[in-house]
mmCIF file of C-alpha atoms in Angstrom:
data_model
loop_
_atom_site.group_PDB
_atom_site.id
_atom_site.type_symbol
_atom_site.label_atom_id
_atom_site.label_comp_id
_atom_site.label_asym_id
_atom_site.label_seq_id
_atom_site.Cartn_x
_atom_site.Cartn_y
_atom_site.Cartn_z
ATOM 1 C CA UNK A 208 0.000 0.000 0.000
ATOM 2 C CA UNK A 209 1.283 3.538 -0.886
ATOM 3 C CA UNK A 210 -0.287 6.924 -0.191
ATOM 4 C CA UNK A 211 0.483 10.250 -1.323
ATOM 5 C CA UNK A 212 -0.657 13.014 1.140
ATOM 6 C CA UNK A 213 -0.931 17.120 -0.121
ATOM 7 C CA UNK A 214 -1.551 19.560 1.923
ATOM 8 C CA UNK A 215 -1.040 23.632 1.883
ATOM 9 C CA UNK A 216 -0.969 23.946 -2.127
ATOM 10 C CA UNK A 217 -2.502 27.693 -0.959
ATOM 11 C CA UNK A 218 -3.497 28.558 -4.826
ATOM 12 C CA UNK A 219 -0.814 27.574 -6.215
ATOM 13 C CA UNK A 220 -1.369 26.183 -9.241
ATOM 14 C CA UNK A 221 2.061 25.485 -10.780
ATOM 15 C CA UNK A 222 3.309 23.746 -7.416
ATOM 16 C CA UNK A 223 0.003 21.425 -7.792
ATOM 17 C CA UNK A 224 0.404 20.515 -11.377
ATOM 18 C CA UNK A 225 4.330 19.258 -10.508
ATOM 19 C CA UNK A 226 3.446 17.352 -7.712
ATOM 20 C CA UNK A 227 0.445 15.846 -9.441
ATOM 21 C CA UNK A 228 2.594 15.108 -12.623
ATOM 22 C CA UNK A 229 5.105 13.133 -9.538
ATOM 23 C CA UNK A 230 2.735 11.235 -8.069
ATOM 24 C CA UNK A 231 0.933 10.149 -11.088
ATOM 25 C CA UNK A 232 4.916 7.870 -11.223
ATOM 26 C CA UNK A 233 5.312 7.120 -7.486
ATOM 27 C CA UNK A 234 2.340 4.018 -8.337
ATOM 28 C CA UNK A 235 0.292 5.298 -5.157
ATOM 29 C CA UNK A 236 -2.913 3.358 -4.390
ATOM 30 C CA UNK A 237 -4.731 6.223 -2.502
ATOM 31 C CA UNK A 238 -4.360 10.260 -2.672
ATOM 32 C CA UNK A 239 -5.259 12.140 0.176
ATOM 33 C CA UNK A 240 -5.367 15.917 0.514
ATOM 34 C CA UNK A 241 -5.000 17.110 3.811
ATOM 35 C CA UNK A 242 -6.342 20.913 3.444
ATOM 36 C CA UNK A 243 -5.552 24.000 2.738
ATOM 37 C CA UNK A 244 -6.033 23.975 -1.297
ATOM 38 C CA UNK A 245 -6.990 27.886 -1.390
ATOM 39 C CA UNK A 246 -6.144 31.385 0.362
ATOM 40 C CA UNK A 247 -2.114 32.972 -0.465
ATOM 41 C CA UNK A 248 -1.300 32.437 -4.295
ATOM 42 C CA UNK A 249 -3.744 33.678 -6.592
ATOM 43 C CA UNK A 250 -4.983 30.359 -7.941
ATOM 44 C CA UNK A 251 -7.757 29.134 -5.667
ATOM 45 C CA UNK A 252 -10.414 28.772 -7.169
ATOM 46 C CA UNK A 253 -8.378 26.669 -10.595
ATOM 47 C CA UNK A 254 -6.336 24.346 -7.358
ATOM 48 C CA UNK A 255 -10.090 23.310 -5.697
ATOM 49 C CA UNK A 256 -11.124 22.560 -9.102
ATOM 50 C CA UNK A 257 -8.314 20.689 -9.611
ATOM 51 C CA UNK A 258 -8.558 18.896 -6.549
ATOM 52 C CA UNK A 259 -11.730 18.166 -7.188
ATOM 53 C CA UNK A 260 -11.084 16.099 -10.246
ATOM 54 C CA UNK A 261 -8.951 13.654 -8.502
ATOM 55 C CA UNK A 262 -11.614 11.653 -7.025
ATOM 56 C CA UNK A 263 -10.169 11.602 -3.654
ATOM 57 C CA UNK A 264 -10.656 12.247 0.100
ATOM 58 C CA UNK A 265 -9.962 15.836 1.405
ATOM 59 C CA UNK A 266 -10.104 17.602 4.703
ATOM 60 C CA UNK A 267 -11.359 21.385 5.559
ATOM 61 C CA UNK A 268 -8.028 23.488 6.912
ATOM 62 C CA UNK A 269 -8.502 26.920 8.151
ATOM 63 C CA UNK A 270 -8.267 28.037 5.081
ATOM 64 C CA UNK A 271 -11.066 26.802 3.388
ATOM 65 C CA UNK A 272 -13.176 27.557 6.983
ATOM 66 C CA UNK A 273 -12.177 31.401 6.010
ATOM 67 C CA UNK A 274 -13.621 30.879 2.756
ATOM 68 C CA UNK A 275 -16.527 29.101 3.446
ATOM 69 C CA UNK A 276 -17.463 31.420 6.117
ATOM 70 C CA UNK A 277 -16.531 34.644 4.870
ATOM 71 C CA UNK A 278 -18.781 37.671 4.977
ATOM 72 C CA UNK A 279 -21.285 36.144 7.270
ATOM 73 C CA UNK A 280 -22.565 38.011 9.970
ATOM 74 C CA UNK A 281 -20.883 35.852 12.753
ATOM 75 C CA UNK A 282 -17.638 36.197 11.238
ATOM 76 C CA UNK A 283 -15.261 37.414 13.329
ATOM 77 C CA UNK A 284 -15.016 41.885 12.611
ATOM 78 C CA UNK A 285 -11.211 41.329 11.397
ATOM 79 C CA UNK A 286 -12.432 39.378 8.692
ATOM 80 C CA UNK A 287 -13.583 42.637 6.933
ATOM 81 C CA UNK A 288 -10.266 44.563 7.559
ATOM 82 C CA UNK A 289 -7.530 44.861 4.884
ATOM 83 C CA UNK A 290 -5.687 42.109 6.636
ATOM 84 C CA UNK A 291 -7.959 39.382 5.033
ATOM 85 C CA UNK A 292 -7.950 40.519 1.264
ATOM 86 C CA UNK A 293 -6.258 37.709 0.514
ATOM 87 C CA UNK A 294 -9.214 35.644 1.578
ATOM 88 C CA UNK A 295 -11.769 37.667 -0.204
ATOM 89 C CA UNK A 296 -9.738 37.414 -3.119
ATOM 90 C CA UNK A 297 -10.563 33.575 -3.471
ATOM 91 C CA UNK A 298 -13.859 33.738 -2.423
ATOM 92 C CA UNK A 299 -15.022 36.041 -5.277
ATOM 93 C CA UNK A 300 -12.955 33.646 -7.545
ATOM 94 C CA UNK A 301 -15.346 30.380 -6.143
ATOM 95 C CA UNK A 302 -19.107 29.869 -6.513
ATOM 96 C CA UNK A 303 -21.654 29.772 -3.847
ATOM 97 C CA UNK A 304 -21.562 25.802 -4.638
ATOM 98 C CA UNK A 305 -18.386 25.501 -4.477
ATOM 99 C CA UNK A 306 -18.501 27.296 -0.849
ATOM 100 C CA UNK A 307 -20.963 25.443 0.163
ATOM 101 C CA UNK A 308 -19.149 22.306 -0.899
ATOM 102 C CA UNK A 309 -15.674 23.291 0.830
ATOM 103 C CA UNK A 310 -17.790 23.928 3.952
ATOM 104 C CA UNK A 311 -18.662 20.671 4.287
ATOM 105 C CA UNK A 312 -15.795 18.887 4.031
ATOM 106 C CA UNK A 313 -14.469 16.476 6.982
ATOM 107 C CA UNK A 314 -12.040 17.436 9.228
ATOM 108 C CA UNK A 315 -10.169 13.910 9.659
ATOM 109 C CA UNK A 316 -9.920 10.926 7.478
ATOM 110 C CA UNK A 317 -10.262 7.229 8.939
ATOM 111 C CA UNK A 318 -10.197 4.377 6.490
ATOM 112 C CA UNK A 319 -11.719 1.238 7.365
ATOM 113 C CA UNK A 320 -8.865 -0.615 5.536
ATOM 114 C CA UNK A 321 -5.675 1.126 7.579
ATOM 115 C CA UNK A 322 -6.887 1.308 11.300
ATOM 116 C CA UNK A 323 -3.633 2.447 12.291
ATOM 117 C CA UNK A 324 -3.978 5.692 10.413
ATOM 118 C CA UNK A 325 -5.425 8.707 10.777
ATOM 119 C CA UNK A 326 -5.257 12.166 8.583
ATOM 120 C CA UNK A 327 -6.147 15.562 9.898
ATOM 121 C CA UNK A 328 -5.153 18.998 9.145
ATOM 122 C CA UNK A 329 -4.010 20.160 12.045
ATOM 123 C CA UNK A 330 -5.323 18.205 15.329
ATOM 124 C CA UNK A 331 -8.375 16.305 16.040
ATOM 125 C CA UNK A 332 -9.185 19.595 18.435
ATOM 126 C CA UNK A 333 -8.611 21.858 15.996
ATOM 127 C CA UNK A 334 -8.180 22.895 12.295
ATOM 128 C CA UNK A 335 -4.893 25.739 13.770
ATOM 129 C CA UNK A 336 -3.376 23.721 16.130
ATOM 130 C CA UNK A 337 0.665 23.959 15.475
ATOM 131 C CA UNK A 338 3.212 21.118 16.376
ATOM 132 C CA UNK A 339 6.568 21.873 17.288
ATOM 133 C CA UNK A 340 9.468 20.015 18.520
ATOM 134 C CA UNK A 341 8.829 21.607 22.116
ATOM 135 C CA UNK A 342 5.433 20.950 21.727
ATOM 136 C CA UNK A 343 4.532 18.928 24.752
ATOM 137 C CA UNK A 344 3.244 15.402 25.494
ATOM 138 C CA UNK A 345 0.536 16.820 27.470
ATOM 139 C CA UNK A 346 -0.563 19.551 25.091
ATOM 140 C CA UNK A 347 -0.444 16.665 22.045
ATOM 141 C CA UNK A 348 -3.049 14.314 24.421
ATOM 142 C CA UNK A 349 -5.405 17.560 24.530
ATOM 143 C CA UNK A 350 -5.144 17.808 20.591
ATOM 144 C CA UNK A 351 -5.609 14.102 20.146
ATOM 145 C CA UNK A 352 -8.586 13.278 22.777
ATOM 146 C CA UNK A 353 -9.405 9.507 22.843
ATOM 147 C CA UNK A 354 -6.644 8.670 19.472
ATOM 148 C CA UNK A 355 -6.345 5.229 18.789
ATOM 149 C CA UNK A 356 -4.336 5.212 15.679
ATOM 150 C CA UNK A 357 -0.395 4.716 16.089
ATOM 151 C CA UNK A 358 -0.085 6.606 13.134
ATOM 152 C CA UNK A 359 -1.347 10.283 12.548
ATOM 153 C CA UNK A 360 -0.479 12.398 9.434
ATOM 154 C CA UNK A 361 -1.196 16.042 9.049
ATOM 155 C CA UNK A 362 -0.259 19.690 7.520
ATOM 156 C CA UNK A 363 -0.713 22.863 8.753
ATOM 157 C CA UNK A 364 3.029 23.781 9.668
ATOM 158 C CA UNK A 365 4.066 24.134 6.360
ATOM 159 C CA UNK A 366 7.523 21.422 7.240
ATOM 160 C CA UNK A 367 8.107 17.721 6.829
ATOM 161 C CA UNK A 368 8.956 16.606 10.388
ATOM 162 C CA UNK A 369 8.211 13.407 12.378
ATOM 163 C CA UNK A 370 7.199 13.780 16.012
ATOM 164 C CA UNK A 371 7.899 10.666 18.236
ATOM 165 C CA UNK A 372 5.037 10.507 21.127
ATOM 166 C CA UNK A 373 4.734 7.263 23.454
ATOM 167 C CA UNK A 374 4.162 4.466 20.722
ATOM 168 C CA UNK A 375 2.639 6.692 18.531
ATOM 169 C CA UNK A 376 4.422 8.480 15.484
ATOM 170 C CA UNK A 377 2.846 11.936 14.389
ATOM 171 C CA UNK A 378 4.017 12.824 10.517
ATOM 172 C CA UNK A 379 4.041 16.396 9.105
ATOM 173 C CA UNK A 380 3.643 16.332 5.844
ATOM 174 C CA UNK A 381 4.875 19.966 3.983
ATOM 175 C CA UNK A 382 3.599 21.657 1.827
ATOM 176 C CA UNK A 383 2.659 21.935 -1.869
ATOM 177 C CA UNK A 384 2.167 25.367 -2.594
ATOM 178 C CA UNK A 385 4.086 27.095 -0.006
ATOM 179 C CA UNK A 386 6.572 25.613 1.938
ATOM 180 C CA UNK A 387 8.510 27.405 4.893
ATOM 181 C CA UNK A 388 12.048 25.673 5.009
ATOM 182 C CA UNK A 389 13.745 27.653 2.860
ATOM 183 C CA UNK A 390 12.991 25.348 -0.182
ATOM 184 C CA UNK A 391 11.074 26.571 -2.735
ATOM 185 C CA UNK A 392 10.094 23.298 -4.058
ATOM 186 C CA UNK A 393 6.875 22.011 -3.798
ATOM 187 C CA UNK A 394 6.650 19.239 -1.329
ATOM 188 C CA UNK A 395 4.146 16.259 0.062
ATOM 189 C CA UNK A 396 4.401 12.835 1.814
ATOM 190 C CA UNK A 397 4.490 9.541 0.779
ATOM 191 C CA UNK A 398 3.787 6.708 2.933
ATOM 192 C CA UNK A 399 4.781 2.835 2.369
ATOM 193 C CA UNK A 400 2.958 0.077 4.310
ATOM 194 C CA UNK A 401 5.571 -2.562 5.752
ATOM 195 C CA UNK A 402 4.985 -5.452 8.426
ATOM 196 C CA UNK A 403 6.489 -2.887 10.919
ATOM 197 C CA UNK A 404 4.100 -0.064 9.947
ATOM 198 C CA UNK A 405 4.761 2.996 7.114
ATOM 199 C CA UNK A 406 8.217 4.360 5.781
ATOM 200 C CA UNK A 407 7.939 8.047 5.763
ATOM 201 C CA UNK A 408 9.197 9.202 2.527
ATOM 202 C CA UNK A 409 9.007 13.129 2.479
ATOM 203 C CA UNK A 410 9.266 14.728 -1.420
ATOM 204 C CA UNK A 411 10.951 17.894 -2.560
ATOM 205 C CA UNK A 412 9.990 18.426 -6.182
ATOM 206 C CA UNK A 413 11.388 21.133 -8.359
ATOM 207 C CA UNK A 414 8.764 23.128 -10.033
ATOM 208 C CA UNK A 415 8.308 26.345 -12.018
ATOM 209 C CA UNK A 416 8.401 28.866 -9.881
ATOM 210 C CA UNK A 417 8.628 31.743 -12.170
ATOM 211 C CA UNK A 418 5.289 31.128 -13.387
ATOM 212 C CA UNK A 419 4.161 31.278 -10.040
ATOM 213 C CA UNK A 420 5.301 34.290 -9.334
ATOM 214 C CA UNK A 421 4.180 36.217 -12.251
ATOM 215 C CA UNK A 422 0.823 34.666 -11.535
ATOM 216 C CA UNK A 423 0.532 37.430 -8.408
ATOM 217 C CA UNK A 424 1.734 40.077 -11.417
ATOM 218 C CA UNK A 425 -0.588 39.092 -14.566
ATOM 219 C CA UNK A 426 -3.588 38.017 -12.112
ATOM 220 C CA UNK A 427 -3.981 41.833 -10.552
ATOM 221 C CA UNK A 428 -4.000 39.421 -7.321
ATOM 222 C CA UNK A 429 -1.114 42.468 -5.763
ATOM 223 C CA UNK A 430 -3.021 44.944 -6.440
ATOM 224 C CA UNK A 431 -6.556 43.683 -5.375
ATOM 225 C CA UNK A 432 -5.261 42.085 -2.556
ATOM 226 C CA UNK A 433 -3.239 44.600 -0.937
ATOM 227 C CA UNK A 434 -0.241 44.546 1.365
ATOM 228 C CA UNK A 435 -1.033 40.684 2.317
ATOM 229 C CA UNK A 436 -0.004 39.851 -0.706
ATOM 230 C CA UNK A 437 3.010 41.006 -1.101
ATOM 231 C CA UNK A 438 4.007 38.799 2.019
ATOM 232 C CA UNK A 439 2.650 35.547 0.380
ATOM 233 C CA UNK A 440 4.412 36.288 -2.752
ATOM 234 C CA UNK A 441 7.566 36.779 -0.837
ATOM 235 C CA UNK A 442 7.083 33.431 1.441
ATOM 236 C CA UNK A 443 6.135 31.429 -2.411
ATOM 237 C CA UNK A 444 9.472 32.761 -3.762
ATOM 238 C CA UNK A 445 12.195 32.154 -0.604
ATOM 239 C CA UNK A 446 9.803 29.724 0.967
ATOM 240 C CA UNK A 447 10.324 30.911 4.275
ATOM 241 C CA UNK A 448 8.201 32.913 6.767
ATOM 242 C CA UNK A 449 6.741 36.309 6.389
ATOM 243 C CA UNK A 450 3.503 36.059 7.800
ATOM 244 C CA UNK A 451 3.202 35.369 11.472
ATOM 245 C CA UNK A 452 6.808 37.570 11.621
ATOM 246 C CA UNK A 453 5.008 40.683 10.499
ATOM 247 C CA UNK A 454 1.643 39.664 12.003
ATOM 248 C CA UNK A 455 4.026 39.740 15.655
ATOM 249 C CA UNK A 456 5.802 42.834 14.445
ATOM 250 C CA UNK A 457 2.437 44.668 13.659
ATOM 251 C CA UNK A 458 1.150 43.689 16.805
ATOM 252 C CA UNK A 459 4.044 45.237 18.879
ATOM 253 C CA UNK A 460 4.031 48.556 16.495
ATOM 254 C CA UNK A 461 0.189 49.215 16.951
ATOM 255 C CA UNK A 462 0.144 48.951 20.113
ATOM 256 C CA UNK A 463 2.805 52.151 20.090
ATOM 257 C CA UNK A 464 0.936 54.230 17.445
ATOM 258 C CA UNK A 465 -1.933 53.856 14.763
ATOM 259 C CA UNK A 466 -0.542 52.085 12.240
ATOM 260 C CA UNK A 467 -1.865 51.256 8.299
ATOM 261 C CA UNK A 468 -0.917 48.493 7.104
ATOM 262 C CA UNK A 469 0.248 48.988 4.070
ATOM 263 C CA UNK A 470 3.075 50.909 5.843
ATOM 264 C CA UNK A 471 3.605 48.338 8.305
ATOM 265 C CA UNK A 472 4.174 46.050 5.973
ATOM 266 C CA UNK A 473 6.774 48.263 4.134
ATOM 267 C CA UNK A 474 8.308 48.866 7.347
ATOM 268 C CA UNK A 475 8.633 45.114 7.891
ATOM 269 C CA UNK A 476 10.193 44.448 4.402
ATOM 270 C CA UNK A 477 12.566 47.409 5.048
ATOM 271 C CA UNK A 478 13.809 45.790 8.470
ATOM 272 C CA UNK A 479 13.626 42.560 7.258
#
């Protein structure tokens, strides 16, 4: 048995297409994607469409709970700020249906087949909950409540790591569309059944990157989608982190003085 897990593509379409075009010669039995198909690159709504032709199982991330929920009235206010132009951006790109289909997607994958194995995006607690080495064994028992695979893949953090916990063995597994380990490749897991349970194979596959990047040019996605933008189209093209750094920085600055943040974010590039 071999799987191929995506996760994080973030609408970006070139990334998809070369990891597709790889696993379509790795002679997987089962795709999985583990979330996070839309919100950062400009291609959204052409990666869910994508994804959708595959035929396989895939899992609600955060990102596609911003989408699916934008604009209503129990959205949280800083939904509707500049900050989250990014996320209205794909949402005028899908259809109600396809909304309403993304909404409804699970949030964990079981198969009856491979009881040992469980896919999530983030935790079984939550669809933001972030793993780290110094993540502790008590905090990973309050995102797994009552786990009784040995085995758990999932996304979110944007690496390939492994996490060792009791007998268990918790796989991250990178990310398509916009990696943050100084890689720019686009990158998923592969997983190979033996007696002893599944070789983690982690892939790095070059891609064209280029095109990527002149996708947030040709698109208007800079323009429409304001300062935001700029920071995912710097984290696509050095695949490393922009986002929760400024997010921190402009935290520290507004609470100083009012702050837009379009300047903030020129500020942070400036520093940075």
């Amino acid at each position: 048995m071999r799987i191929a897990i995506l996760a994080d593509i973030h609408g970006n379409l070139p990334a998809f297409e070369a990891v597709l075009d790889h696993v379509a010669r790795q002679h997987v039995d089962r795709l999985i994607i583990a979330g996070d198909i839309v919100v950062g690159a400009p291609d959204s709504a052409a990666c869910w469409r994508l994804a959708q032709t595959l035929g396989c199982p895939i899992l609600r991330g955060n990102h596609e709970r911003y989408v699916a929920h934008f604009g209503r009235p129990d959205s949280p206010p800083e939904w509707a700020t500049e900050r989250f132009a990014p996320v209205r951006w794909a949402v005028e790109q899908l259809t109600e249906a396809e909304r309403a289909a993304i909404e409804i997607l699970p949030l964990a994958v079981r198969l009856p087949d491979l009881p040992d194995l469980l896919v999530v995006h983030a935790s079984l607690r939550s669809d933001r909950d972030s793993i780290m080495p110094y993540t502790t064994d008590t905090d990973l028992a309050e995102m797994f409540p009552d786990l009784h695979e040995r085995w758990v893949v999932r996304a979110h953090n944007h690496t390939g790591q492994v996490r060792l916990w009791d007998e268990r063995t918790i796989v991250t597994a990178g990310a398509v569309g916009l990696p943050l380990d100084a890689n720019p490749t686009a990158q998923y897991l592969l997983l190979e059944q033996r007696a002893s349970g599944w070789r983690i194979m982690h892939q790095s596959v070059p891609y064209k990157l280029e095109a990527a990047l002149r996708r947030f040019r040709e698109t208007g996605y800079l323009e429409a989608a304001g300062p935001m933008a700029r920071l995912f189209m710097r984290e696509v093209a050095t695949a490393s982190y922009y986002i929760v750094p400024f997010l921190r920085a402009y935290a520290r600055w507004s609470a100083r003085e009012p702050l837009a943040l379009d300047e903030a974010v020129e500020r942070f590039l400036m520093v940075e």
